[in-house]
Amino acid sequence: MSQNKQTLSFQAEVAQLLHLVTHSLYSNQEIFLRELISNASDACDKLRFEALNNNALYEDAPNLEVRVSFDPAARTLTITDNGIGMSQQEAIDHLGTIAKSGTKDFMGKLSGDQKQDAQLIGQFGVGFYSGFIVADKITVESRRAGLKAEEGVRWVSSGTGDFEVETITRPARGTSIILHLREDAEEFLNAWKLKSVIAKYSDHISLPILMEKEEWKDGELINPNDENGGRQPGGMVKTGEWETVNKASALWTRPKKDITDEQYAEFYKTISHDHEAPLTWAHNRVEGNTEYTQLLYIPSKAPFDLWNRDKKAGVKLYVKRVFIMDDAEALMPTYLRFVKGVIDSADLPLNVSRELLQESRDVRSIREGSTKRVLSMLEDLAKHDKHTAGEGADGVTDVVSEEDKAKEGKYTAFYSEFGAVLKEGLGEDFANRERLAKLLRFASTTSDAVTVSFADYKARMKEGQEAIYYITAETLAAAKNSPQLEVFKKKGIEVLLMTDRVDEWALNYLHEFDSTPLQSVAKGAVDLGKLQDEAEKKAAEEAAEAFKPVLAKLKEALKDKAEDVRVTTRLVDSPACLVVQDDGMSTQLARLLKQAGQQAPSTKPVLEVNAEHPLVKKLDGSVHFHDLAHILFDQALLAEGGLPDDPAAYVKRVNALLV
Ligand code: ADP
């Protein structure tokens, strides 16, 4: 035992994760190999990138590779790469803590229900720790490229509370992961098994994966069809020769026709750490000023940290098969941060810093091209979402291809996972705003399901209707029951119900759709324009005239709370409601900003009253005028989900009237 050995504890989250890995991920043991080979491949990518500016890092081993070997007697399986390696401190930091942001939140979401947690963890990607699915002890030996042989590190843990590290001498650059297999994982001590797992998950890794060739010793052929090729006694002996067991060509460089859907899905899982198959993907060679290959995926499920706008992206940039960066914003706009994939260009200079690349015109054009590609993938899904075979206008039954059929329902599925993020694009990507607007879906007063597009809405607009009406609220119930909708309901005018937090903000950037203005029903005076007939207009004017003296008193009583008080025709059953001036910030948005600790301009709302309502009629000449006025205002506030400034005073006033 060397003297420099130290025992350290795992960060609490790691210990928790390990417990989960060992207790809930049994159903699919073999994924550990995919995860470890994927790490090895990343390590080689990193070396290649650092070596662009420091060729000496290759030392005497310029061919990057992964070797998989096993020792049945010792019951170990070893995965060795000659990538970047780890220094002692890196081993402590990277294998003892989880640096990824959002991990704490993730842990908080775990329910203790193993099945559910295993699902979640699949999304999270356990990476290195997946080794503990099959091993009761893992030894990692590593040396970072560029460090001396004596500066190697050995890291050992049995995956419980702590791990040991010590300094070792390791001539070879890179990392060996030595798994001491559990009894129930002995099947991985078999070359045939390992090769089949590698073929399944890691064929598309561009790095060669090598295994030592074995040959039969004194074997006799018994059944040529069984998995050992039919030989029994004697067993296999290693020959000392290594052979490549995967295709070792990056998937995206192969022609589309040679790639099966399963291979696309497996590749997705490797790059995304998602355990579910992707919803859809696009694989293209883009020609033009900048030539590149793009392979872009849309996941089926949102990751747990979807709302973390700063997280690392899922799109990786390669230049001639060399990994360069996965800088989120340089390759994909933030509102498309859920997209995963690979972009490989031969036109970009290899030997250039990430900073310069981000500024490069070529990278910008790749970003634009990839954004457009994602939007057209979504448009395609949207187009086929409701596709059903039926008779067309020409009396001929439409033929729906299998491919189109497979797309049915996918857009709705996509939208329920990522729709809210997509809306951020209205404020972020002006160039594509119109395409984005077409992709948006909402609930409405005629549909609880979030499936109404602006185009659907327009097709259903009433004769004489001049605007697309919408309301924002915190919940669907609050939106549906809002007093501001009363007159629209009465007249059978559809109103879009918007309940995502981002709606209010996003709608600031969209003033019209296909030349029809968007109009919030909570902003400004309602002007139903041609939808209101002459008799109604006249009645409203008369009521307003008769109400004038009371109105003046109301304004005076509420002058500290309301910007103005006016008579409205938008209410049918409710006595009053609050609206904001046309150019004002909605009370809903102001409230959200305040909750988020931001400053919101404190503009006073306008109180609109329904002169026909019994409570409002009662105001005239009432001895309780002052109290009633305030109750009217506070109730309007309550009705839209707000709180009176002085709730106690409100309660007192109501009680006084009740007694
Ligand atoms: P992830 O790969 O998703 O970051 P992991 O838990 O798999 O998470 O690995 C944690 C970190 O450990 C990696 O980010 C990397 O820095 C380091 N690491 C893991 N395997 C290797 C390896 N084979 N060579 C070098 N570094 C590695």
Coordinates of N, CA and C in Angstrom, one line a residue, residues 4 20 65 131 133-135 148-149 192 211 236 241 308 311 394 404 410 448 478 540 579 603:
N4 N 0.6 7.5 -0.1 CA -0.2 8.7 -0.4 C -1.6 8.4 -0.6
L20 N -29.2 4.6 -6.0 CA -30.3 4.3 -7.0 C -29.8 3.5 -8.2
E65 N -7.9 5.0 -29.6 CA -8.7 3.7 -29.6 C -9.2 3.3 -28.2
G131 N -21.4 1.9 -14.2 CA -20.5 0.8 -14.0 C -21.0 0.0 -12.8
I133 N -23.8 -0.8 -11.9 CA -24.9 -1.8 -12.2 C -24.4 -3.2 -12.2
V134 N -23.2 -3.3 -12.7 CA -22.6 -4.7 -12.9 C -21.4 -5.0 -12.0
A135 N -20.9 -3.9 -11.4 CA -19.7 -4.1 -10.6 C -19.9 -3.8 -9.1
K148 N 3.7 13.6 -16.3 CA 4.7 12.5 -16.3 C 4.1 11.2 -15.9
A149 N 4.8 10.1 -16.2 CA 4.3 8.7 -15.9 C 4.0 8.6 -14.4
W192 N -18.3 -13.1 -27.0 CA -19.4 -13.1 -27.9 C -20.5 -12.1 -27.4
M211 N -10.9 -5.7 -29.4 CA -10.9 -6.8 -28.5 C -9.9 -7.8 -28.9
M236 N -12.0 -21.0 -25.1 CA -11.3 -20.1 -26.0 C -10.0 -19.7 -25.3
E241 N -3.5 -11.0 -30.3 CA -3.8 -10.2 -31.5 C -5.1 -9.4 -31.2
N308 N -33.7 25.2 -17.7 CA -32.4 25.8 -17.4 C -31.9 26.3 -18.8
K311 N -28.1 25.7 -19.9 CA -27.4 24.4 -19.9 C -26.7 24.1 -21.2
D394 N -62.1 15.6 -54.4 CA -62.3 15.1 -55.7 C -63.0 13.7 -55.7
D404 N -46.3 8.6 -43.4 CA -47.1 9.7 -42.9 C -47.9 9.3 -41.7
K410 N -47.9 12.9 -33.5 CA -46.5 13.3 -32.9 C -46.4 14.8 -32.6
D448 N -60.6 22.5 -25.0 CA -59.7 22.4 -23.8 C -58.3 21.9 -24.2
A478 N -58.9 29.4 -14.4 CA -59.0 30.9 -14.2 C -59.2 31.6 -15.6
A540 N -76.2 50.6 -24.6 CA -75.0 50.8 -23.8 C -74.7 52.3 -23.5
V579 N -59.0 46.0 -16.2 CA -58.3 45.9 -17.4 C -57.1 46.9 -17.4
T603 N -48.3 50.5 -12.6 CA -49.4 51.2 -13.2 C -50.7 50.8 -12.6

